[in-house]
Amino acid sequence: MEYLKIDDFKNYNFLSGLKFSPCGKNSALIVKKASDKNDYYSAIFVCKDGNYYPLTNEKGRVSSFIWLDDENILFCETRDEKCKEKKEKGFEHRCYYKININGGEAKHEFCIDAEVSNIQLLSDGNFLISAIFDNNRPDILDKEPHEQERILKDLKKEKDYEVIEEVPFWFNGEGLIYKKRKRLYIYNTKDGLKPLTPPLGYVEDYKISPSKDFVLYSGWDEQKGVRDIKSKLYIIDLSNGKVDTLVNNPMFISSFDFWNDKVVLAAAFGENFDFHEHPTFYILDKQDKSLKELLKYDRAVGAAITSDCSLGSGCVDRVFKDDYYFISVDGYYADIYKLNLKTSNLENITNSKGSLQFFDIYDNSIYAVGFIDGKLQEVYSLEESNLKKRSSFNDDIYNSRKHPKIFHHVMKDQEGVEFDGWVLLPVDYDENKKYPAILDIHGGPKSAYGDIYFHEMQYWANLNYFVLFSNPRGSDGKGNFFADIRGKYGTIDYDNLMQFVDEMVEKYPAIDKDRLGVTGGSYGGVMTNWIIGHTDRFKAAATQRSISNFISFYTMSDIGYFFGECEVGANPWSNFEKIWWHSPLKYMDKVKTPTLVLHSDEDFRCPVTEAYQLFTALKLHNVETRLCVFHGENHELSRSGKPNHRERRLKEITDWMDSHLKDEKGN
């Protein structure tokens, strides 16, 4: 067995978009892998006779696919030079190809002049699509080619200017979003595009009825000024395009689907826990629009355990017959749950002891992608209540590298509340030696770690670090009360983290308590910042994509105007002292810990100004510090950033820890 290398993640296969064929005999998914051009290849793999084979070029750039029938797949990819030229000139353009799973070359089917994000088949030649619509952009489709080119040139000139009249004005991963909306359309291969939703409305999620006569979607009507974080539920009659509002009172909508002539809806009003509040399942009558409570559920719907080895998604909820299937985290496992819509009976049908991320169902067959038995992503089928491994996408890399032992621990805090934590042992562990340790704190805070594969932690353990990680108060998987730390940042969560470190240092004498490091991203970065301002026990810190100042975060982040006030329990005008008290920047004059600051300049979730403030404050107080800013990356750098940037990020953190926690010989 070889030691895990820093760049081994470039050899991982990342799975997404799992779908059964209409007859259920075959399945397909998208497999992504780091390319030699500092991005990701993506190809369709199809399962025939129990094995997955590449259907498209493994070094291609497939963005999505659907089954047209049992043998043909429609996929989106820019292959044609004319299509590439149109996109370079500024046209909104997507190209679609058809390929038979039994062999043959892909054939060009059609192009859609829109920024399509998803496509679904309605009937032969008719598709439902979702696309980004820019209200600022002139309609050029009915213009002559020379006029189109003139308009596009004028638009490029306008890129030097930006007019904004809405909040949020930017969004992480999307850039500036003024008057940009996700809309639904009917696309006919002969007649082109026909919009179904209004130009200034927004579609968050949608489902097509089994008959393909209706579409449900969550979102909001035209809004000017500040976007409402709650949503309404609408239904579209595809026979006439009529839109009707089913839920007019805005809610925090988690999921929904058709069930016979009714609708199942998981949503919350947020009266007790704001937007964090876990949903209640309702049956919604489409005729009289009444809501009948089916089940109160004190867990999140569609959640998964966090990892840096996932790139893409798939189906996380759907109705099949009289049951509603959905993924949810309970404790530190993510499984598929089945809610019977007649009896309200709820059961965990997978019991994975890992993290399932998405799935598909055909008749009595369920396939899912997830992290099981401490391994990287694979496809599993549910066989008589047991999960059977169906793929071997990551077997080679997993089976050729050393993997540390992991131990789970349960602690009880000063209020008597239990929380979980884990320890990865150094791969060459010798109980008679002393080792440095790194505390790794997850984001969220309403997220969760589990005992699943996490590249950066595996790598540090291969460098003979102890790696400590936990789910303190505020984490997902244990209900509303456990997750509720609104107005408590830096109190019970900080106490939990320090208690966890104390207990692990005592339980594992091989941990050198004088060589402790701490790191974390997003909320984990907030807590890293908080920790260095409140204790000197850590000899090195690396804070990533963090918040340092909740005052500036409130008006600069894409979610700051609601997230900041909810989490801290104040805004700059209602209680300035409280919001400043919870800001780590307030305590930078107390810091002694050498601190590495990492951020991305297109991070609009926690804007890069947070890093600049923190770095400046540390410098002014003579703290050893280093700032590393990644250009062109956003809040998702560690999970979906460019491969070379992900490697550099991990190298920066590791080198910082090594230089402060190890001697010249690397011990």
XYZ file of C-alpha atoms in Angstrom:
667
model
C 0.000 0.000 0.000
C 1.241 3.479 -0.861
C 0.769 6.624 1.159
C -2.077 8.830 -0.056
C -0.752 11.744 -2.103
C -1.934 15.333 -2.003
C -3.133 15.183 -5.615
C -4.703 11.724 -5.537
C -8.137 13.344 -5.650
C -7.372 14.086 -9.308
C -7.750 10.349 -9.913
C -11.062 10.050 -8.081
C -14.226 9.500 -10.091
C -17.058 11.831 -9.030
C -20.563 10.477 -9.717
C -23.815 12.362 -10.378
C -27.163 12.271 -12.202
C -28.057 8.596 -11.712
C -31.151 7.660 -13.796
C -32.957 4.442 -14.744
C -34.020 3.887 -18.345
C -37.829 3.957 -18.893
C -38.083 0.156 -18.688
C -35.765 0.020 -15.679
C -33.450 -2.504 -17.318
C -30.509 -0.127 -17.637
C -29.178 2.864 -15.724
C -26.780 5.670 -16.526
C -24.917 8.427 -14.722
C -22.326 11.126 -15.266
C -18.745 10.497 -14.175
C -16.411 13.455 -13.682
C -12.665 13.404 -13.276
C -9.947 16.044 -13.114
C -8.593 16.913 -16.542
C -5.134 17.909 -17.732
C -6.520 21.389 -18.501
C -7.242 22.257 -14.866
C -10.956 21.542 -15.070
C -13.064 18.366 -15.132
C -13.857 15.835 -17.803
C -17.392 14.473 -17.708
C -18.826 11.475 -19.537
C -21.956 9.330 -19.490
C -21.522 5.779 -18.243
C -24.311 3.277 -18.861
C -24.946 0.069 -16.914
C -25.660 -2.953 -19.057
C -25.614 -6.521 -17.781
C -24.465 -5.355 -14.378
C -21.403 -3.338 -15.417
C -20.874 0.352 -16.205
C -19.314 1.305 -19.541
C -18.413 4.732 -20.966
C -21.027 5.773 -23.518
C -19.451 9.102 -24.472
C -15.836 10.222 -24.671
C -14.282 9.951 -21.218
C -12.443 13.211 -21.958
C -15.624 15.014 -22.968
C -17.639 17.754 -21.299
C -21.179 16.348 -20.981
C -23.216 18.647 -18.732
C -26.487 16.668 -18.479
C -28.498 13.860 -20.051
C -31.958 12.268 -20.164
C -33.335 8.964 -21.442
C -35.442 9.390 -24.609
C -36.465 5.727 -24.575
C -34.963 2.423 -23.436
C -32.078 2.594 -25.892
C -31.430 6.266 -26.647
C -30.000 9.036 -24.525
C -30.112 12.790 -25.186
C -27.186 14.751 -23.779
C -25.850 18.305 -23.742
C -22.296 19.026 -24.863
C -20.540 21.661 -26.952
C -18.942 19.639 -29.757
C -19.583 21.579 -32.938
C -17.185 24.406 -33.844
C -20.092 26.620 -34.936
C -21.660 26.207 -31.498
C -18.370 27.136 -29.843
C -18.109 30.240 -32.035
C -21.650 31.323 -31.175
C -20.959 31.025 -27.459
C -17.709 32.950 -27.809
C -19.592 35.764 -29.564
C -22.009 35.988 -26.643
C -24.981 33.959 -27.888
C -26.979 31.942 -25.369
C -26.682 28.481 -26.857
C -26.918 24.800 -25.885
C -26.328 21.827 -28.218
C -27.973 18.414 -27.800
C -26.988 15.046 -29.212
C -28.600 11.602 -29.301
C -26.699 8.382 -28.786
C -27.787 4.733 -28.735
C -26.536 2.700 -25.784
C -25.898 -0.322 -28.023
C -23.299 1.447 -30.155
C -22.777 4.029 -32.843
C -21.760 7.656 -32.927
C -23.707 10.461 -31.304
C -25.873 12.437 -33.729
C -26.692 16.123 -33.433
C -30.393 16.572 -32.598
C -31.011 20.280 -32.008
C -29.735 23.479 -30.408
C -31.607 25.713 -27.972
C -30.914 29.441 -27.885
C -31.053 29.783 -24.112
C -28.894 29.256 -21.014
C -30.504 25.863 -20.320
C -29.823 24.367 -16.903
C -32.080 21.304 -17.176
C -34.215 19.502 -19.768
C -36.917 16.832 -19.414
C -38.867 14.914 -22.034
C -42.635 15.525 -22.232
C -43.471 13.803 -25.517
C -41.848 13.212 -28.882
C -40.330 16.553 -29.904
C -41.562 18.373 -26.766
C -39.424 19.165 -23.752
C -39.743 21.067 -20.501
C -36.639 23.117 -19.842
C -35.406 25.421 -17.127
C -33.101 28.236 -18.183
C -31.586 31.434 -16.865
C -33.332 34.469 -18.338
C -31.650 37.864 -18.231
C -34.211 40.685 -18.216
C -31.422 43.143 -19.011
C -30.563 41.389 -22.266
C -32.337 42.418 -25.521
C -34.218 39.700 -27.417
C -32.124 38.988 -30.505
C -33.656 35.747 -31.782
C -35.962 37.465 -34.307
C -33.227 39.782 -35.598
C -31.129 39.422 -38.745
C -27.633 37.943 -38.214
C -25.830 41.260 -38.745
C -28.183 42.947 -36.256
C -27.635 40.165 -33.724
C -23.882 40.627 -33.920
C -24.202 44.401 -33.497
C -26.348 43.971 -30.366
C -23.916 41.449 -28.891
C -20.987 43.816 -29.467
C -22.924 46.577 -27.710
C -23.605 44.214 -24.799
C -19.896 43.525 -24.418
C -19.310 47.276 -24.091
C -21.899 47.372 -21.309
C -19.852 44.875 -19.278
C -17.855 47.856 -18.049
C -20.940 49.056 -16.170
C -23.411 47.538 -13.746
C -26.774 48.889 -12.609
C -28.270 47.258 -9.496
C -31.654 47.759 -7.869
C -32.129 44.489 -5.962
C -30.766 42.539 -2.986
C -29.060 40.157 -3.258
C -27.067 41.766 -6.053
C -24.741 38.804 -6.498
C -24.883 35.100 -5.719
C -22.151 32.588 -5.054
C -21.227 30.667 -8.186
C -23.404 32.900 -10.389
C -21.878 36.363 -10.145
C -23.977 39.516 -10.452
C -27.633 38.518 -10.747
C -29.656 41.717 -11.126
C -32.869 40.840 -13.015
C -31.614 37.352 -13.834
C -34.225 34.674 -13.221
C -34.613 30.929 -13.646
C -37.692 30.318 -15.836
C -39.563 27.330 -17.226
C -40.216 26.896 -20.950
C -41.730 24.447 -23.369
C -39.292 23.647 -26.124
C -40.624 22.149 -29.358
C -38.107 20.995 -31.947
C -40.191 22.684 -34.666
C -41.634 25.744 -32.943
C -38.828 26.638 -30.543
C -39.185 28.146 -27.058
C -42.372 29.164 -25.286
C -42.080 30.638 -21.753
C -44.318 29.240 -19.009
C -43.326 31.440 -16.068
C -43.139 35.257 -15.902
C -39.890 37.081 -16.747
C -39.384 38.503 -13.241
C -40.615 35.452 -11.340
C -38.156 32.834 -10.128
C -38.319 29.026 -10.217
C -36.437 27.279 -7.422
C -37.463 23.656 -8.030
C -40.055 21.833 -10.111
C -41.657 18.415 -10.743
C -43.592 17.034 -13.730
C -46.759 15.013 -13.096
C -46.687 11.304 -14.086
C -49.189 12.099 -16.869
C -46.908 14.943 -18.019
C -49.913 17.269 -18.141
C -48.951 19.445 -15.167
C -45.849 20.995 -13.591
C -45.409 21.936 -9.945
C -42.854 24.559 -9.083
C -41.715 26.477 -6.026
C -40.511 30.043 -6.278
C -41.806 33.572 -6.123
C -43.619 36.203 -8.156
C -42.012 39.391 -9.362
C -40.104 40.988 -6.503
C -38.461 44.369 -6.395
C -36.030 45.468 -3.730
C -35.235 42.601 -1.348
C -35.843 38.953 -2.235
C -38.146 37.036 0.103
C -36.429 33.902 1.389
C -39.749 32.073 1.624
C -41.476 30.585 -1.410
C -44.899 29.860 -2.841
C -46.028 26.721 -4.663
C -47.530 26.928 -8.152
C -49.016 24.529 -10.684
C -48.969 24.892 -14.476
C -51.533 23.250 -16.734
C -49.423 22.374 -19.774
C -52.502 22.056 -22.019
C -53.132 25.800 -21.848
C -50.148 27.268 -19.972
C -52.331 28.517 -17.092
C -50.484 29.085 -13.822
C -52.323 28.717 -10.516
C -51.018 29.379 -6.995
C -51.465 26.370 -4.704
C -49.729 27.747 -1.605
C -50.142 31.502 -1.449
C -48.807 31.920 2.086
C -45.005 31.821 1.662
C -43.212 28.957 3.387
C -39.761 27.423 3.622
C -40.333 24.658 1.079
C -38.015 21.645 1.296
C -39.570 19.326 -1.291
C -42.776 18.375 -3.095
C -44.195 15.977 -5.674
C -47.412 14.783 -7.254
C -49.370 11.982 -5.590
C -52.364 10.781 -7.584
C -54.664 13.827 -7.785
C -52.978 15.500 -4.809
C -49.591 16.910 -3.853
C -47.216 15.924 -1.066
C -45.377 18.905 0.393
C -42.583 19.161 2.965
C -42.431 22.718 4.272
C -42.215 24.907 7.364
C -43.508 28.333 8.287
C -40.388 29.068 10.347
C -42.277 30.296 13.396
C -39.934 28.642 15.886
C -36.546 28.175 14.203
C -36.679 30.568 11.234
C -35.309 29.205 7.941
C -33.546 26.335 9.763
C -36.879 24.876 10.881
C -37.389 21.274 9.850
C -40.426 20.583 7.671
C -43.851 19.152 8.273
C -45.218 16.817 5.602
C -48.583 17.876 4.211
C -51.061 16.521 1.699
C -52.219 19.386 -0.487
C -55.522 19.234 -2.325
C -55.098 20.780 -5.773
C -58.768 21.713 -5.986
C -59.578 23.463 -2.723
C -55.877 24.137 -1.891
C -56.259 22.855 1.658
C -53.260 21.548 3.600
C -53.671 18.391 5.672
C -50.852 17.651 8.102
C -49.379 14.218 7.523
C -46.277 14.080 9.710
C -44.063 16.442 11.693
C -40.450 15.581 10.899
C -37.576 16.895 13.011
C -34.846 16.339 10.448
C -33.845 18.005 7.169
C -35.064 16.632 3.832
C -32.475 16.169 1.078
C -29.422 16.621 3.306
C -26.227 14.569 3.169
C -23.025 14.193 5.158
C -20.348 16.641 4.041
C -17.311 15.497 2.046
C -14.730 16.997 -0.298
C -15.075 13.981 -2.643
C -18.429 14.780 -4.226
C -19.015 16.798 -7.402
C -22.612 16.953 -8.629
C -25.997 15.734 -7.453
C -29.103 13.780 -8.407
C -32.608 12.927 -7.241
C -33.048 13.284 -3.464
C -36.839 12.939 -3.225
C -39.758 11.498 -5.216
C -43.155 9.846 -4.936
C -43.443 6.249 -6.078
C -46.879 4.610 -5.827
C -48.184 5.534 -2.361
C -44.820 6.300 -0.771
C -42.623 9.357 -0.629
C -38.904 8.545 -0.752
C -36.338 11.086 0.390
C -32.791 11.358 1.707
C -32.244 12.660 5.212
C -29.536 12.764 7.870
C -30.208 11.164 11.230
C -27.283 11.402 13.614
C -24.318 11.137 11.267
C -25.743 8.829 8.586
C -27.644 9.861 5.445
C -30.207 7.330 4.233
C -33.276 6.898 2.070
C -36.500 7.144 4.042
C -39.933 5.942 2.931
C -43.040 7.798 4.098
C -46.320 6.042 3.395
C -48.752 8.718 2.259
C -51.804 6.779 3.443
C -50.689 5.708 6.906
C -47.956 8.304 7.779
C -45.629 5.405 8.577
C -41.979 6.430 8.188
C -39.029 4.045 7.912
C -35.348 4.095 7.090
C -35.113 1.589 4.244
C -31.338 1.599 3.657
C -29.577 1.821 7.054
C -26.372 2.490 5.154
C -24.087 3.377 8.075
C -22.681 5.903 5.633
C -23.956 8.716 3.438
C -26.273 8.157 0.480
C -26.436 11.253 -1.711
C -29.017 10.601 -4.440
C -31.026 7.735 -5.919
C -33.528 6.551 -8.521
C -36.435 4.091 -8.399
C -37.979 1.790 -10.949
C -40.720 -0.613 -9.866
C -39.138 -2.432 -6.913
C -35.553 -1.466 -7.774
C -33.684 1.306 -5.983
C -30.189 2.396 -6.988
C -28.258 4.995 -4.991
C -24.858 6.680 -5.013
C -23.055 7.202 -1.756
C -20.101 6.730 0.578
C -20.318 3.337 2.329
C -17.826 1.448 4.517
C -15.418 4.382 4.511
C -14.981 4.190 0.728
C -15.268 6.727 -2.072
C -18.480 7.118 -4.101
C -19.987 4.024 -5.724
C -23.389 2.864 -6.969
C -25.407 0.577 -4.684
C -28.678 -1.284 -5.122
C -31.130 -2.072 -2.362
C -31.532 -5.849 -2.171
C -33.859 -7.202 0.534
C -33.054 -4.338 2.920
C -29.300 -4.579 2.225
C -27.132 -2.366 0.039
C -25.212 -4.233 -2.661
C -22.235 -2.570 -4.336
C -22.853 -2.288 -8.095
C -19.884 -0.304 -9.389
C -16.118 -0.112 -9.042
C -15.370 3.439 -10.197
C -12.983 4.171 -7.324
C -11.801 0.715 -6.284
C -8.313 1.043 -7.799
C -7.389 4.282 -6.049
C -8.990 3.238 -2.781
C -7.398 -0.207 -2.694
C -3.892 1.071 -3.483
C -3.598 3.647 -0.683
C -3.122 3.473 3.072
C -6.158 4.372 5.130
C -6.126 5.329 8.801
C -8.221 3.757 11.508
C -11.181 5.850 12.620
C -12.791 5.883 16.050
C -16.165 7.354 16.999
C -16.779 9.014 20.352
C -19.888 10.356 22.077
C -19.598 13.209 24.541
C -22.093 14.872 26.845
C -21.762 18.628 27.302
C -22.393 20.727 30.395
C -26.119 20.911 29.561
C -26.332 17.133 29.274
C -26.630 17.168 25.470
C -24.788 14.410 23.603
C -22.692 15.164 20.538
C -20.434 13.076 18.288
C -16.782 13.259 17.382
C -14.192 11.190 15.526
C -10.468 10.573 15.578
C -8.376 9.452 12.602
C -5.169 7.837 13.787
C -1.867 8.492 12.021
C -1.414 5.704 9.443
C 1.884 4.640 11.050
C 0.462 4.944 14.544
C 2.675 3.835 17.391
C 1.173 4.376 20.818
C 4.642 4.933 22.238
C 5.272 7.974 20.037
C 3.940 11.518 20.147
C 2.086 13.059 17.177
C 0.690 16.490 16.274
C -3.068 16.816 15.748
C -5.337 18.929 13.541
C -8.863 19.898 14.571
C -11.021 20.211 11.421
C -14.334 22.118 11.841
C -17.201 21.740 9.354
C -19.160 24.543 7.695
C -22.835 25.328 7.980
C -23.148 25.399 10.915
C -26.142 23.193 10.002
C -24.029 20.561 8.336
C -22.563 17.324 9.638
C -19.487 15.173 9.529
C -19.613 11.377 9.573
C -17.183 8.511 9.303
C -17.064 8.769 5.499
C -14.214 9.415 3.112
C -12.762 12.934 3.277
C -9.635 13.507 1.186
C -7.956 16.248 3.212
C -8.369 14.331 6.466
C -7.111 11.092 4.898
C -4.097 12.966 3.554
C -3.184 14.491 6.912
C -3.463 11.110 8.616
C -1.120 9.755 5.917
C 1.342 12.452 6.995
C 1.029 11.025 10.499
C -1.225 13.619 12.044
C -4.055 12.803 14.380
C -7.159 14.322 12.773
C -9.999 15.367 15.082
C -13.472 16.323 13.850
C -16.881 16.545 15.463
C -20.514 17.637 15.219
C -20.932 20.246 17.966
C -24.193 21.990 18.817
C -25.497 23.704 15.678
C -24.865 20.650 13.484
C -27.443 18.758 11.429
C -28.868 15.311 12.166
C -30.190 15.720 15.700
C -33.254 17.905 15.395
C -34.226 21.546 15.695
C -33.159 22.015 19.305
C -29.652 20.649 18.751
C -29.152 22.704 15.581
C -30.408 25.945 17.106
C -27.457 28.168 18.027
C -29.035 31.425 16.874
C -27.556 34.254 18.912
C -25.160 31.790 20.572
C -22.184 31.741 18.202
C -18.974 31.415 20.192
C -20.678 30.013 23.284
C -22.054 26.458 23.377
C -20.505 25.556 20.011
C -17.077 26.782 21.158
C -17.486 24.949 24.459
C -18.343 21.711 22.633
C -15.293 21.979 20.388
C -12.924 22.649 23.286
C -14.487 19.843 25.336
C -13.996 17.483 22.407
C -10.311 18.411 22.103
C -9.824 18.063 25.880
C -11.368 14.589 25.958
C -9.468 13.347 22.901
C -6.121 14.589 24.253
C -6.853 12.714 27.478
C -8.093 9.571 25.703
C -5.158 9.427 23.271
C -1.889 10.080 25.147
C -0.019 9.903 21.820
C -1.491 13.302 20.908
C 1.046 15.990 21.721
C -1.086 18.667 23.380
C 1.629 21.227 22.637
C 1.356 20.602 18.887
C -2.289 21.239 18.043
C -3.535 22.901 14.842
C -7.026 24.062 13.906
C -8.710 24.678 10.569
C -12.167 24.967 9.057
C -14.107 26.575 6.235
C -17.151 28.871 6.173
C -18.717 28.413 9.629
C -15.635 26.301 10.386
C -13.610 29.371 9.456
C -15.719 31.527 11.774
C -14.981 29.158 14.633
C -11.289 28.999 13.737
C -11.234 32.807 13.938
C -13.143 32.689 17.216
C -10.841 30.059 18.712
C -7.618 31.985 18.060
C -9.183 35.038 19.708
C -10.114 33.104 22.839
C -7.314 30.597 23.463
C -3.604 30.189 22.733
C -3.663 26.384 22.975
C -3.348 25.925 19.186
C 0.089 26.475 17.693
C -1.160 26.963 14.131
C -4.467 27.912 12.484
C -5.734 27.959 8.902
C -8.995 29.811 8.386
C -10.819 29.295 5.093
C -13.663 31.221 3.350
C -14.600 32.616 6.725
C -16.589 35.443 8.290
C -14.543 37.747 10.472
C -16.977 40.645 10.837
C -20.733 40.056 10.990
C -21.328 43.769 10.451
C -19.765 43.823 6.979
C -21.044 40.317 6.220
C -24.605 41.529 6.778
C -24.545 43.893 3.786
C -21.981 42.190 1.520
C -22.866 38.482 1.498
C -25.477 37.086 -0.897
C -27.260 35.658 2.163
C -26.048 38.134 4.776
C -29.247 40.165 5.008
C -31.182 37.185 6.403
C -28.562 34.641 7.482
C -26.499 37.099 9.498
C -29.409 38.476 11.503
C -30.850 35.013 12.127
C -27.565 33.431 13.220
C -26.317 36.254 15.409
C -29.704 37.459 16.617
C -29.137 41.092 15.663
C -28.380 43.456 12.812
C -26.139 46.539 12.830
C -29.078 48.844 13.647
C -31.042 46.758 16.108
C -28.154 45.800 18.390
C -24.719 46.860 17.183
C -22.943 45.668 20.334
C -24.319 42.140 20.009
C -23.396 41.720 16.364
C -19.916 43.067 17.122
C -19.614 40.765 20.158
C -20.147 37.709 17.904
C -17.637 38.991 15.320
C -14.215 37.309 15.639
C -12.579 40.533 14.431
C -13.376 42.112 17.812
C -10.875 39.779 19.491
C -7.926 39.985 17.099
C -5.940 42.030 19.627
C -5.844 38.880 21.795
C -4.440 36.543 19.116
C -1.021 34.870 19.440
C -1.585 31.883 17.105
C 0.220 31.901 13.714
C -2.672 32.073 11.243
C -2.988 31.263 7.555
C -5.924 32.984 5.802
C -7.326 31.428 2.609
C -10.115 32.878 0.487
C -11.482 33.119 -3.069
C -12.062 36.447 -4.771
C -15.411 35.335 -6.267
C -16.743 34.043 -2.959
C -20.018 35.926 -2.606
C -21.223 33.780 0.301
C -18.444 34.964 2.588
C -16.929 37.816 0.547
C -13.165 38.158 0.293
C -13.349 41.436 2.229
C -13.760 39.248 5.326
C -10.293 37.800 4.691
C -8.712 41.196 4.024
C -10.070 42.576 7.307
C -8.842 39.572 9.249
C -5.389 39.587 7.657
C -4.940 43.319 8.267
C -6.022 43.018 11.890
C -3.587 40.158 12.515
C -0.737 42.056 10.884
C -1.465 45.177 12.908
C -1.244 43.074 16.075
C 2.058 41.473 15.083
C 0.653 37.987 14.567
C 2.513 35.731 12.149
C 0.123 35.450 9.225
C -0.106 34.720 5.513
C -2.957 35.491 3.099
C -3.623 33.334 0.029
C -6.380 34.495 -2.361
C -7.545 32.275 -5.227
C -8.619 34.172 -8.338
C -11.709 33.002 -10.196
C -12.826 30.662 -7.408
C -15.874 30.898 -5.163
C -17.123 29.493 -1.860
C -16.905 25.928 -3.214
C -13.129 25.926 -3.824
C -12.380 22.903 -1.626
C -15.155 20.818 -3.218
C -15.490 21.867 -6.854
C -12.707 24.359 -7.529
C -10.201 23.907 -10.330
C -8.069 20.833 -9.527
C -4.757 22.719 -9.374
C -6.316 25.316 -7.099
C -7.680 22.590 -4.819
C -4.227 21.048 -4.635
C -2.575 24.410 -3.895
C -5.128 25.129 -1.184
C -4.386 21.831 0.556
C -0.648 22.374 0.156
C -0.885 25.833 1.736
C -2.706 24.429 4.776
C -0.446 21.390 5.110
C 2.782 23.380 4.745
C 1.537 25.853 7.363
C 0.743 23.058 9.814
C 4.043 21.276 9.101
C 6.083 24.432 9.656
C 4.518 25.066 13.057
C 3.724 21.579 14.351
C 6.618 19.429 13.082
C 10.382 19.548 13.383
C 12.848 19.789 10.503
C 12.742 15.998 10.055
C 8.961 16.059 9.661
C 8.235 14.447 13.040
